[in-house]
Amino acid sequence: MTSINVAVIGIGNCASSLVQGLSYYREGANETIGLMHHDLGGYRPSDIHVVAAWDVDRRKVGKDVAEAIFAKPNCTTVFCASVEPTGTTVRMGKVLDGVAEHMADYADDRTFLLADAPEPTKEEVVAALRSAKADVLMNYLPVGSQAASEFYAECALEAGVAFVNNIPVFIASNPEWADRFAQAGVPIIGDDIKAQLGATIVHRVLTDLFAKRGVKLERTYQLNTGGNTDFLNMSNHRRLASKKISKTEAVQSVAAERLEADNVHIGPSDYVPWQNDNKVCFLRMEGTMFGGVPMNLELRLSVEDSPNSAGVAIDMIRCAKLAQDRGLAGPIDAASAYFCKHPRTQMTDDLAAQAVEDFIMQRE
């Protein structure tokens, strides 16, 4: 198999964990720990190389990706400090709605410092993708970046580069965008990445368990706190509409019966600066068991947010490349359903896991 050339939009905490992870597994450390697939369709993490990158922060633009991933305001755990230079310099990106206005109200080490550099045109981004021979474009823009995400999706379409949409802006699950990618012969996986073992996947599995064990789910909430720039960005509730839809639908889609809106609350809750990249989830589920007897479940989950998504991202990259190798186009439904909160086609996680294995092995 050949290598996989990846371009990255947004060199934040998630990109930092991804790039650190590529070095960590490239060196052969604990190759069976932390990955859902060491070998996926003939591709290993060591086959993935970052060949292009964009950001808008002056502390990152103009630096090698290996240096930029450790720049402020990034605050995720450093689990692989010895990242070799990639030879890829971070370019100035398109701003549009990629930076929330309220971010300017916080200290420099908590927010963005906009680079004083000209923003690229679509033609320049497309040319960069082609020059770098990128196979996959990863979208790591902040939540609420609708216009900026669509700008880069357009670039992926024109350059013929597979698009992986890690954020809750609806592109793969939007029928018009899905059709455009299909017509252009370009694969897309999305929308909104599920963490390896995060709040949404745990909530979904427990909701599915209630349904399969005959327990009627009456009401539930999921409250999350964190101190990274993702939570700071989402403290502006106007940027949260698609995020709440994505997280809520991920749970509603596996419930035996859909809950009334007043009986389900799922979404980011508060920004706690000292938590940095640690995310804490408080989950409560109330149900009715045999004989109408009530029960409830409460759970507290604490995870380092960005590494929690990086292993999933590595699988998404490889599935996107497999789709590209096989001449597939449009939303890759099996990968989207297993790895994302808001795919075009929702499945329970056990069915989605089997669908991904079937996709990898090319089984019908």
JSON list of N, CA and C in Angstrom, two decimals, residues 82-155:
[
{"chain": "A", "resi": 82, "resn": "SER", "atom": "N", "xyz": [8.56, 14.08, 21.38]},
{"chain": "A", "resi": 82, "resn": "SER", "atom": "CA", "xyz": [9.60, 13.96, 20.35]},
{"chain": "A", "resi": 82, "resn": "SER", "atom": "C", "xyz": [9.00, 13.80, 18.96]},
{"chain": "A", "resi": 83, "resn": "VAL", "atom": "N", "xyz": [8.22, 14.80, 18.55]},
{"chain": "A", "resi": 83, "resn": "VAL", "atom": "CA", "xyz": [7.64, 14.79, 17.21]},
{"chain": "A", "resi": 83, "resn": "VAL", "atom": "C", "xyz": [8.65, 15.37, 16.23]},
{"chain": "A", "resi": 84, "resn": "GLU", "atom": "N", "xyz": [9.05, 14.57, 15.27]},
{"chain": "A", "resi": 84, "resn": "GLU", "atom": "CA", "xyz": [10.04, 15.02, 14.29]},
{"chain": "A", "resi": 84, "resn": "GLU", "atom": "C", "xyz": [9.42, 16.09, 13.37]},
{"chain": "A", "resi": 85, "resn": "PRO", "atom": "N", "xyz": [10.21, 17.05, 12.92]},
{"chain": "A", "resi": 85, "resn": "PRO", "atom": "CA", "xyz": [9.70, 18.03, 11.96]},
{"chain": "A", "resi": 85, "resn": "PRO", "atom": "C", "xyz": [9.04, 17.35, 10.77]},
{"chain": "A", "resi": 86, "resn": "THR", "atom": "N", "xyz": [7.90, 17.88, 10.35]},
{"chain": "A", "resi": 86, "resn": "THR", "atom": "CA", "xyz": [7.15, 17.27, 9.25]},
{"chain": "A", "resi": 86, "resn": "THR", "atom": "C", "xyz": [7.59, 17.78, 7.89]},
{"chain": "A", "resi": 87, "resn": "GLY", "atom": "N", "xyz": [8.26, 18.95, 7.88]},
{"chain": "A", "resi": 87, "resn": "GLY", "atom": "CA", "xyz": [8.57, 19.59, 6.60]},
{"chain": "A", "resi": 87, "resn": "GLY", "atom": "C", "xyz": [7.38, 20.34, 6.03]},
{"chain": "A", "resi": 88, "resn": "THR", "atom": "N", "xyz": [6.28, 20.38, 6.80]},
{"chain": "A", "resi": 88, "resn": "THR", "atom": "CA", "xyz": [5.06, 21.06, 6.37]},
{"chain": "A", "resi": 88, "resn": "THR", "atom": "C", "xyz": [4.86, 22.31, 7.22]},
{"chain": "A", "resi": 89, "resn": "THR", "atom": "N", "xyz": [4.80, 23.46, 6.56]},
{"chain": "A", "resi": 89, "resn": "THR", "atom": "CA", "xyz": [4.61, 24.74, 7.25]},
{"chain": "A", "resi": 89, "resn": "THR", "atom": "C", "xyz": [3.13, 25.09, 7.30]},
{"chain": "A", "resi": 90, "resn": "VAL", "atom": "N", "xyz": [2.69, 25.55, 8.46]},
{"chain": "A", "resi": 90, "resn": "VAL", "atom": "CA", "xyz": [1.29, 25.96, 8.63]},
{"chain": "A", "resi": 90, "resn": "VAL", "atom": "C", "xyz": [1.05, 27.25, 7.85]},
{"chain": "A", "resi": 91, "resn": "ARG", "atom": "N", "xyz": [0.05, 27.22, 6.98]},
{"chain": "A", "resi": 91, "resn": "ARG", "atom": "CA", "xyz": [-0.30, 28.38, 6.16]},
{"chain": "A", "resi": 91, "resn": "ARG", "atom": "C", "xyz": [-1.41, 29.18, 6.84]},
{"chain": "A", "resi": 92, "resn": "MET", "atom": "N", "xyz": [-1.53, 30.44, 6.46]},
{"chain": "A", "resi": 92, "resn": "MET", "atom": "CA", "xyz": [-2.65, 31.26, 6.92]},
{"chain": "A", "resi": 92, "resn": "MET", "atom": "C", "xyz": [-3.93, 30.73, 6.32]},
{"chain": "A", "resi": 93, "resn": "GLY", "atom": "N", "xyz": [-4.95, 30.56, 7.16]},
{"chain": "A", "resi": 93, "resn": "GLY", "atom": "CA", "xyz": [-6.22, 30.03, 6.71]},
{"chain": "A", "resi": 93, "resn": "GLY", "atom": "C", "xyz": [-7.26, 31.10, 6.45]},
{"chain": "A", "resi": 94, "resn": "LYS", "atom": "N", "xyz": [-8.43, 30.65, 6.02]},
{"chain": "A", "resi": 94, "resn": "LYS", "atom": "CA", "xyz": [-9.57, 31.53, 5.79]},
{"chain": "A", "resi": 94, "resn": "LYS", "atom": "C", "xyz": [-10.30, 31.71, 7.11]},
{"chain": "A", "resi": 95, "resn": "VAL", "atom": "N", "xyz": [-10.58, 32.94, 7.49]},
{"chain": "A", "resi": 95, "resn": "VAL", "atom": "CA", "xyz": [-11.20, 33.19, 8.80]},
{"chain": "A", "resi": 95, "resn": "VAL", "atom": "C", "xyz": [-12.72, 33.00, 8.73]},
{"chain": "A", "resi": 96, "resn": "LEU", "atom": "N", "xyz": [-13.41, 33.83, 7.96]},
{"chain": "A", "resi": 96, "resn": "LEU", "atom": "CA", "xyz": [-14.87, 33.78, 7.86]},
{"chain": "A", "resi": 96, "resn": "LEU", "atom": "C", "xyz": [-15.47, 33.73, 9.27]},
{"chain": "A", "resi": 97, "resn": "ASP", "atom": "N", "xyz": [-16.23, 32.65, 9.58]},
{"chain": "A", "resi": 97, "resn": "ASP", "atom": "CA", "xyz": [-16.81, 32.53, 10.93]},
{"chain": "A", "resi": 97, "resn": "ASP", "atom": "C", "xyz": [-16.03, 31.56, 11.80]},
{"chain": "A", "resi": 98, "resn": "GLY", "atom": "N", "xyz": [-14.76, 31.35, 11.47]},
{"chain": "A", "resi": 98, "resn": "GLY", "atom": "CA", "xyz": [-13.94, 30.39, 12.20]},
{"chain": "A", "resi": 98, "resn": "GLY", "atom": "C", "xyz": [-13.45, 30.88, 13.55]},
{"chain": "A", "resi": 99, "resn": "VAL", "atom": "N", "xyz": [-13.59, 32.18, 13.84]},
{"chain": "A", "resi": 99, "resn": "VAL", "atom": "CA", "xyz": [-13.20, 32.72, 15.14]},
{"chain": "A", "resi": 99, "resn": "VAL", "atom": "C", "xyz": [-14.39, 33.47, 15.72]},
{"chain": "A", "resi": 100, "resn": "ALA", "atom": "N", "xyz": [-14.84, 33.04, 16.90]},
{"chain": "A", "resi": 100, "resn": "ALA", "atom": "CA", "xyz": [-15.99, 33.69, 17.55]},
{"chain": "A", "resi": 100, "resn": "ALA", "atom": "C", "xyz": [-15.57, 35.04, 18.12]},
{"chain": "A", "resi": 101, "resn": "GLU", "atom": "N", "xyz": [-16.46, 36.03, 18.04]},
{"chain": "A", "resi": 101, "resn": "GLU", "atom": "CA", "xyz": [-16.13, 37.38, 18.49]},
{"chain": "A", "resi": 101, "resn": "GLU", "atom": "C", "xyz": [-15.77, 37.43, 19.97]},
{"chain": "A", "resi": 102, "resn": "HIS", "atom": "N", "xyz": [-16.44, 36.63, 20.79]},
{"chain": "A", "resi": 102, "resn": "HIS", "atom": "CA", "xyz": [-16.23, 36.72, 22.24]},
{"chain": "A", "resi": 102, "resn": "HIS", "atom": "C", "xyz": [-14.86, 36.19, 22.67]},
{"chain": "A", "resi": 103, "resn": "MET", "atom": "N", "xyz": [-14.16, 35.48, 21.78]},
{"chain": "A", "resi": 103, "resn": "MET", "atom": "CA", "xyz": [-12.86, 34.92, 22.14]},
{"chain": "A", "resi": 103, "resn": "MET", "atom": "C", "xyz": [-11.85, 36.03, 22.44]},
{"chain": "A", "resi": 104, "resn": "ALA", "atom": "N", "xyz": [-12.06, 37.22, 21.90]},
{"chain": "A", "resi": 104, "resn": "ALA", "atom": "CA", "xyz": [-11.14, 38.33, 22.11]},
{"chain": "A", "resi": 104, "resn": "ALA", "atom": "C", "xyz": [-11.18, 38.86, 23.54]},
{"chain": "A", "resi": 105, "resn": "ASP", "atom": "N", "xyz": [-12.18, 38.43, 24.31]},
{"chain": "A", "resi": 105, "resn": "ASP", "atom": "CA", "xyz": [-12.34, 38.93, 25.68]},
{"chain": "A", "resi": 105, "resn": "ASP", "atom": "C", "xyz": [-11.49, 38.16, 26.70]},
{"chain": "A", "resi": 106, "resn": "TYR", "atom": "N", "xyz": [-10.72, 37.16, 26.23]},
{"chain": "A", "resi": 106, "resn": "TYR", "atom": "CA", "xyz": [-9.97, 36.32, 27.14]},
{"chain": "A", "resi": 106, "resn": "TYR", "atom": "C", "xyz": [-8.46, 36.53, 26.97]},
{"chain": "A", "resi": 107, "resn": "ALA", "atom": "N", "xyz": [-7.70, 36.07, 27.96]},
{"chain": "A", "resi": 107, "resn": "ALA", "atom": "CA", "xyz": [-6.25, 36.25, 27.95]},
{"chain": "A", "resi": 107, "resn": "ALA", "atom": "C", "xyz": [-5.62, 35.55, 26.75]},
{"chain": "A", "resi": 108, "resn": "ASP", "atom": "N", "xyz": [-4.45, 36.02, 26.36]},
{"chain": "A", "resi": 108, "resn": "ASP", "atom": "CA", "xyz": [-3.80, 35.53, 25.15]},
{"chain": "A", "resi": 108, "resn": "ASP", "atom": "C", "xyz": [-3.57, 34.02, 25.16]},
{"chain": "A", "resi": 109, "resn": "ASP", "atom": "N", "xyz": [-3.25, 33.45, 26.32]},
{"chain": "A", "resi": 109, "resn": "ASP", "atom": "CA", "xyz": [-2.96, 32.02, 26.36]},
{"chain": "A", "resi": 109, "resn": "ASP", "atom": "C", "xyz": [-4.22, 31.17, 26.34]},
{"chain": "A", "resi": 110, "resn": "ARG", "atom": "N", "xyz": [-5.40, 31.81, 26.28]},
{"chain": "A", "resi": 110, "resn": "ARG", "atom": "CA", "xyz": [-6.66, 31.09, 26.24]},
{"chain": "A", "resi": 110, "resn": "ARG", "atom": "C", "xyz": [-7.40, 31.24, 24.92]},
{"chain": "A", "resi": 111, "resn": "THR", "atom": "N", "xyz": [-6.95, 32.13, 24.08]},
{"chain": "A", "resi": 111, "resn": "THR", "atom": "CA", "xyz": [-7.72, 32.43, 22.88]},
{"chain": "A", "resi": 111, "resn": "THR", "atom": "C", "xyz": [-6.81, 32.59, 21.67]},
{"chain": "A", "resi": 112, "resn": "PHE", "atom": "N", "xyz": [-7.39, 33.03, 20.57]},
{"chain": "A", "resi": 112, "resn": "PHE", "atom": "CA", "xyz": [-6.65, 33.18, 19.32]},
{"chain": "A", "resi": 112, "resn": "PHE", "atom": "C", "xyz": [-5.99, 34.55, 19.24]},
{"chain": "A", "resi": 113, "resn": "LEU", "atom": "N", "xyz": [-4.82, 34.59, 18.63]},
{"chain": "A", "resi": 113, "resn": "LEU", "atom": "CA", "xyz": [-4.18, 35.85, 18.25]},
{"chain": "A", "resi": 113, "resn": "LEU", "atom": "C", "xyz": [-4.10, 35.83, 16.73]},
{"chain": "A", "resi": 114, "resn": "LEU", "atom": "N", "xyz": [-4.99, 36.56, 16.10]},
{"chain": "A", "resi": 114, "resn": "LEU", "atom": "CA", "xyz": [-5.13, 36.48, 14.65]},
{"chain": "A", "resi": 114, "resn": "LEU", "atom": "C", "xyz": [-3.85, 36.91, 13.95]},
{"chain": "A", "resi": 115, "resn": "ALA", "atom": "N", "xyz": [-3.39, 36.07, 13.05]},
{"chain": "A", "resi": 115, "resn": "ALA", "atom": "CA", "xyz": [-2.16, 36.36, 12.30]},
{"chain": "A", "resi": 115, "resn": "ALA", "atom": "C", "xyz": [-2.39, 37.51, 11.33]},
{"chain": "A", "resi": 116, "resn": "ASP", "atom": "N", "xyz": [-1.36, 38.32, 11.19]},
{"chain": "A", "resi": 116, "resn": "ASP", "atom": "CA", "xyz": [-1.41, 39.44, 10.25]},
{"chain": "A", "resi": 116, "resn": "ASP", "atom": "C", "xyz": [-0.85, 38.96, 8.91]},
{"chain": "A", "resi": 117, "resn": "ALA", "atom": "N", "xyz": [-1.68, 38.22, 8.21]},
{"chain": "A", "resi": 117, "resn": "ALA", "atom": "CA", "xyz": [-1.27, 37.64, 6.92]},
{"chain": "A", "resi": 117, "resn": "ALA", "atom": "C", "xyz": [-2.48, 37.58, 6.01]},
{"chain": "A", "resi": 118, "resn": "PRO", "atom": "N", "xyz": [-2.27, 37.67, 4.71]},
{"chain": "A", "resi": 118, "resn": "PRO", "atom": "CA", "xyz": [-3.41, 37.62, 3.79]},
{"chain": "A", "resi": 118, "resn": "PRO", "atom": "C", "xyz": [-4.09, 36.24, 3.81]},
{"chain": "A", "resi": 119, "resn": "GLU", "atom": "N", "xyz": [-5.41, 36.26, 3.79]},
{"chain": "A", "resi": 119, "resn": "GLU", "atom": "CA", "xyz": [-6.16, 35.01, 3.77]},
{"chain": "A", "resi": 119, "resn": "GLU", "atom": "C", "xyz": [-6.12, 34.41, 2.36]},
{"chain": "A", "resi": 120, "resn": "PRO", "atom": "N", "xyz": [-6.15, 33.09, 2.25]},
{"chain": "A", "resi": 120, "resn": "PRO", "atom": "CA", "xyz": [-6.04, 32.46, 0.93]},
{"chain": "A", "resi": 120, "resn": "PRO", "atom": "C", "xyz": [-7.37, 32.50, 0.16]},
{"chain": "A", "resi": 121, "resn": "THR", "atom": "N", "xyz": [-7.26, 32.50, -1.13]},
{"chain": "A", "resi": 121, "resn": "THR", "atom": "CA", "xyz": [-8.44, 32.31, -1.97]},
{"chain": "A", "resi": 121, "resn": "THR", "atom": "C", "xyz": [-8.70, 30.81, -2.12]},
{"chain": "A", "resi": 122, "resn": "LYS", "atom": "N", "xyz": [-9.85, 30.48, -2.63]},
{"chain": "A", "resi": 122, "resn": "LYS", "atom": "CA", "xyz": [-10.15, 29.07, -2.87]},
{"chain": "A", "resi": 122, "resn": "LYS", "atom": "C", "xyz": [-9.15, 28.48, -3.85]},
{"chain": "A", "resi": 123, "resn": "GLU", "atom": "N", "xyz": [-8.78, 29.24, -4.86]},
{"chain": "A", "resi": 123, "resn": "GLU", "atom": "CA", "xyz": [-7.83, 28.76, -5.86]},
{"chain": "A", "resi": 123, "resn": "GLU", "atom": "C", "xyz": [-6.47, 28.43, -5.23]},
{"chain": "A", "resi": 124, "resn": "GLU", "atom": "N", "xyz": [-6.07, 29.25, -4.24]},
{"chain": "A", "resi": 124, "resn": "GLU", "atom": "CA", "xyz": [-4.78, 29.02, -3.58]},
{"chain": "A", "resi": 124, "resn": "GLU", "atom": "C", "xyz": [-4.81, 27.77, -2.71]},
{"chain": "A", "resi": 125, "resn": "VAL", "atom": "N", "xyz": [-5.92, 27.53, -2.02]},
{"chain": "A", "resi": 125, "resn": "VAL", "atom": "CA", "xyz": [-6.05, 26.33, -1.20]},
{"chain": "A", "resi": 125, "resn": "VAL", "atom": "C", "xyz": [-6.07, 25.09, -2.08]},
{"chain": "A", "resi": 126, "resn": "VAL", "atom": "N", "xyz": [-6.82, 25.16, -3.17]},
{"chain": "A", "resi": 126, "resn": "VAL", "atom": "CA", "xyz": [-6.89, 24.02, -4.10]},
{"chain": "A", "resi": 126, "resn": "VAL", "atom": "C", "xyz": [-5.51, 23.73, -4.68]},
{"chain": "A", "resi": 127, "resn": "ALA", "atom": "N", "xyz": [-4.80, 24.78, -5.06]},
{"chain": "A", "resi": 127, "resn": "ALA", "atom": "CA", "xyz": [-3.45, 24.59, -5.61]},
{"chain": "A", "resi": 127, "resn": "ALA", "atom": "C", "xyz": [-2.52, 23.96, -4.58]},
{"chain": "A", "resi": 128, "resn": "ALA", "atom": "N", "xyz": [-2.65, 24.37, -3.32]},
{"chain": "A", "resi": 128, "resn": "ALA", "atom": "CA", "xyz": [-1.80, 23.81, -2.26]},
{"chain": "A", "resi": 128, "resn": "ALA", "atom": "C", "xyz": [-2.12, 22.33, -2.03]},
{"chain": "A", "resi": 129, "resn": "LEU", "atom": "N", "xyz": [-3.39, 21.98, -2.06]},
{"chain": "A", "resi": 129, "resn": "LEU", "atom": "CA", "xyz": [-3.78, 20.58, -1.89]},
{"chain": "A", "resi": 129, "resn": "LEU", "atom": "C", "xyz": [-3.23, 19.73, -3.03]},
{"chain": "A", "resi": 130, "resn": "ARG", "atom": "N", "xyz": [-3.32, 20.25, -4.23]},
{"chain": "A", "resi": 130, "resn": "ARG", "atom": "CA", "xyz": [-2.82, 19.50, -5.39]},
{"chain": "A", "resi": 130, "resn": "ARG", "atom": "C", "xyz": [-1.30, 19.40, -5.36]},
{"chain": "A", "resi": 131, "resn": "SER", "atom": "N", "xyz": [-0.64, 20.50, -5.02]},
{"chain": "A", "resi": 131, "resn": "SER", "atom": "CA", "xyz": [0.83, 20.49, -4.99]},
{"chain": "A", "resi": 131, "resn": "SER", "atom": "C", "xyz": [1.35, 19.51, -3.93]},
{"chain": "A", "resi": 132, "resn": "ALA", "atom": "N", "xyz": [0.65, 19.42, -2.81]},
{"chain": "A", "resi": 132, "resn": "ALA", "atom": "CA", "xyz": [1.06, 18.51, -1.73]},
{"chain": "A", "resi": 132, "resn": "ALA", "atom": "C", "xyz": [0.63, 17.08, -1.99]},
{"chain": "A", "resi": 133, "resn": "LYS", "atom": "N", "xyz": [-0.16, 16.87, -3.05]},
{"chain": "A", "resi": 133, "resn": "LYS", "atom": "CA", "xyz": [-0.70, 15.54, -3.37]},
{"chain": "A", "resi": 133, "resn": "LYS", "atom": "C", "xyz": [-1.48, 14.96, -2.20]},
{"chain": "A", "resi": 134, "resn": "ALA", "atom": "N", "xyz": [-2.30, 15.83, -1.60]},
{"chain": "A", "resi": 134, "resn": "ALA", "atom": "CA", "xyz": [-3.12, 15.42, -0.45]},
{"chain": "A", "resi": 134, "resn": "ALA", "atom": "C", "xyz": [-4.17, 14.41, -0.88]},
{"chain": "A", "resi": 135, "resn": "ASP", "atom": "N", "xyz": [-4.37, 13.40, -0.04]},
{"chain": "A", "resi": 135, "resn": "ASP", "atom": "CA", "xyz": [-5.43, 12.41, -0.25]},
{"chain": "A", "resi": 135, "resn": "ASP", "atom": "C", "xyz": [-6.67, 12.74, 0.56]},
{"chain": "A", "resi": 136, "resn": "VAL", "atom": "N", "xyz": [-6.47, 13.24, 1.78]},
{"chain": "A", "resi": 136, "resn": "VAL", "atom": "CA", "xyz": [-7.56, 13.46, 2.73]},
{"chain": "A", "resi": 136, "resn": "VAL", "atom": "C", "xyz": [-7.41, 14.83, 3.37]},
{"chain": "A", "resi": 137, "resn": "LEU", "atom": "N", "xyz": [-8.52, 15.56, 3.48]},
{"chain": "A", "resi": 137, "resn": "LEU", "atom": "CA", "xyz": [-8.54, 16.86, 4.16]},
{"chain": "A", "resi": 137, "resn": "LEU", "atom": "C", "xyz": [-9.35, 16.73, 5.44]},
{"chain": "A", "resi": 138, "resn": "MET", "atom": "N", "xyz": [-8.72, 17.02, 6.59]},
{"chain": "A", "resi": 138, "resn": "MET", "atom": "CA", "xyz": [-9.34, 16.91, 7.91]},
{"chain": "A", "resi": 138, "resn": "MET", "atom": "C", "xyz": [-9.83, 18.27, 8.38]},
{"chain": "A", "resi": 139, "resn": "ASN", "atom": "N", "xyz": [-11.13, 18.37, 8.71]},
{"chain": "A", "resi": 139, "resn": "ASN", "atom": "CA", "xyz": [-11.69, 19.62, 9.19]},
{"chain": "A", "resi": 139, "resn": "ASN", "atom": "C", "xyz": [-11.73, 19.64, 10.72]},
{"chain": "A", "resi": 140, "resn": "TYR", "atom": "N", "xyz": [-10.87, 20.47, 11.33]},
{"chain": "A", "resi": 140, "resn": "TYR", "atom": "CA", "xyz": [-10.82, 20.63, 12.78]},
{"chain": "A", "resi": 140, "resn": "TYR", "atom": "C", "xyz": [-11.13, 22.08, 13.17]},
{"chain": "A", "resi": 141, "resn": "LEU", "atom": "N", "xyz": [-11.98, 22.75, 12.42]},
{"chain": "A", "resi": 141, "resn": "LEU", "atom": "CA", "xyz": [-12.35, 24.12, 12.75]},
{"chain": "A", "resi": 141, "resn": "LEU", "atom": "C", "xyz": [-13.20, 24.14, 14.02]},
{"chain": "A", "resi": 142, "resn": "PRO", "atom": "N", "xyz": [-13.32, 25.30, 14.68]},
{"chain": "A", "resi": 142, "resn": "PRO", "atom": "CA", "xyz": [-14.16, 25.40, 15.88]},
{"chain": "A", "resi": 142, "resn": "PRO", "atom": "C", "xyz": [-15.63, 25.15, 15.58]},
{"chain": "A", "resi": 143, "resn": "VAL", "atom": "N", "xyz": [-16.37, 24.68, 16.59]},
{"chain": "A", "resi": 143, "resn": "VAL", "atom": "CA", "xyz": [-17.81, 24.50, 16.48]},
{"chain": "A", "resi": 143, "resn": "VAL", "atom": "C", "xyz": [-18.45, 25.82, 16.04]},
{"chain": "A", "resi": 144, "resn": "GLY", "atom": "N", "xyz": [-19.38, 25.74, 15.12]},
{"chain": "A", "resi": 144, "resn": "GLY", "atom": "CA", "xyz": [-20.08, 26.93, 14.63]},
{"chain": "A", "resi": 144, "resn": "GLY", "atom": "C", "xyz": [-19.48, 27.54, 13.39]},
{"chain": "A", "resi": 145, "resn": "SER", "atom": "N", "xyz": [-18.42, 26.93, 12.86]},
{"chain": "A", "resi": 145, "resn": "SER", "atom": "CA", "xyz": [-17.74, 27.47, 11.67]},
{"chain": "A", "resi": 145, "resn": "SER", "atom": "C", "xyz": [-18.42, 26.97, 10.40]},
{"chain": "A", "resi": 146, "resn": "GLN", "atom": "N", "xyz": [-19.63, 27.40, 10.17]},
{"chain": "A", "resi": 146, "resn": "GLN", "atom": "CA", "xyz": [-20.40, 26.93, 9.02]},
{"chain": "A", "resi": 146, "resn": "GLN", "atom": "C", "xyz": [-19.80, 27.41, 7.71]},
{"chain": "A", "resi": 147, "resn": "ALA", "atom": "N", "xyz": [-19.62, 28.72, 7.58]},
{"chain": "A", "resi": 147, "resn": "ALA", "atom": "CA", "xyz": [-19.12, 29.27, 6.32]},
{"chain": "A", "resi": 147, "resn": "ALA", "atom": "C", "xyz": [-17.69, 28.81, 6.04]},
{"chain": "A", "resi": 148, "resn": "ALA", "atom": "N", "xyz": [-16.85, 28.77, 7.07]},
{"chain": "A", "resi": 148, "resn": "ALA", "atom": "CA", "xyz": [-15.46, 28.35, 6.87]},
{"chain": "A", "resi": 148, "resn": "ALA", "atom": "C", "xyz": [-15.39, 26.88, 6.48]},
{"chain": "A", "resi": 149, "resn": "SER", "atom": "N", "xyz": [-16.22, 26.04, 7.10]},
{"chain": "A", "resi": 149, "resn": "SER", "atom": "CA", "xyz": [-16.24, 24.62, 6.74]},
{"chain": "A", "resi": 149, "resn": "SER", "atom": "C", "xyz": [-16.69, 24.42, 5.31]},
{"chain": "A", "resi": 150, "resn": "GLU", "atom": "N", "xyz": [-17.69, 25.18, 4.89]},
{"chain": "A", "resi": 150, "resn": "GLU", "atom": "CA", "xyz": [-18.18, 25.06, 3.52]},
{"chain": "A", "resi": 150, "resn": "GLU", "atom": "C", "xyz": [-17.12, 25.54, 2.53]},
{"chain": "A", "resi": 151, "resn": "PHE", "atom": "N", "xyz": [-16.35, 26.55, 2.91]},
{"chain": "A", "resi": 151, "resn": "PHE", "atom": "CA", "xyz": [-15.27, 27.02, 2.05]},
{"chain": "A", "resi": 151, "resn": "PHE", "atom": "C", "xyz": [-14.28, 25.89, 1.78]},
{"chain": "A", "resi": 152, "resn": "TYR", "atom": "N", "xyz": [-13.84, 25.20, 2.84]},
{"chain": "A", "resi": 152, "resn": "TYR", "atom": "CA", "xyz": [-12.87, 24.13, 2.66]},
{"chain": "A", "resi": 152, "resn": "TYR", "atom": "C", "xyz": [-13.49, 22.89, 2.01]},
{"chain": "A", "resi": 153, "resn": "ALA", "atom": "N", "xyz": [-14.78, 22.66, 2.23]},
{"chain": "A", "resi": 153, "resn": "ALA", "atom": "CA", "xyz": [-15.45, 21.56, 1.53]},
{"chain": "A", "resi": 153, "resn": "ALA", "atom": "C", "xyz": [-15.45, 21.82, 0.02]},
{"chain": "A", "resi": 154, "resn": "GLU", "atom": "N", "xyz": [-15.67, 23.07, -0.35]},
{"chain": "A", "resi": 154, "resn": "GLU", "atom": "CA", "xyz": [-15.60, 23.44, -1.77]},
{"chain": "A", "resi": 154, "resn": "GLU", "atom": "C", "xyz": [-14.19, 23.17, -2.32]},
{"chain": "A", "resi": 155, "resn": "CYS", "atom": "N", "xyz": [-13.18, 23.49, -1.54]},
{"chain": "A", "resi": 155, "resn": "CYS", "atom": "CA", "xyz": [-11.80, 23.26, -1.97]},
{"chain": "A", "resi": 155, "resn": "CYS", "atom": "C", "xyz": [-11.54, 21.77, -2.17]}
]
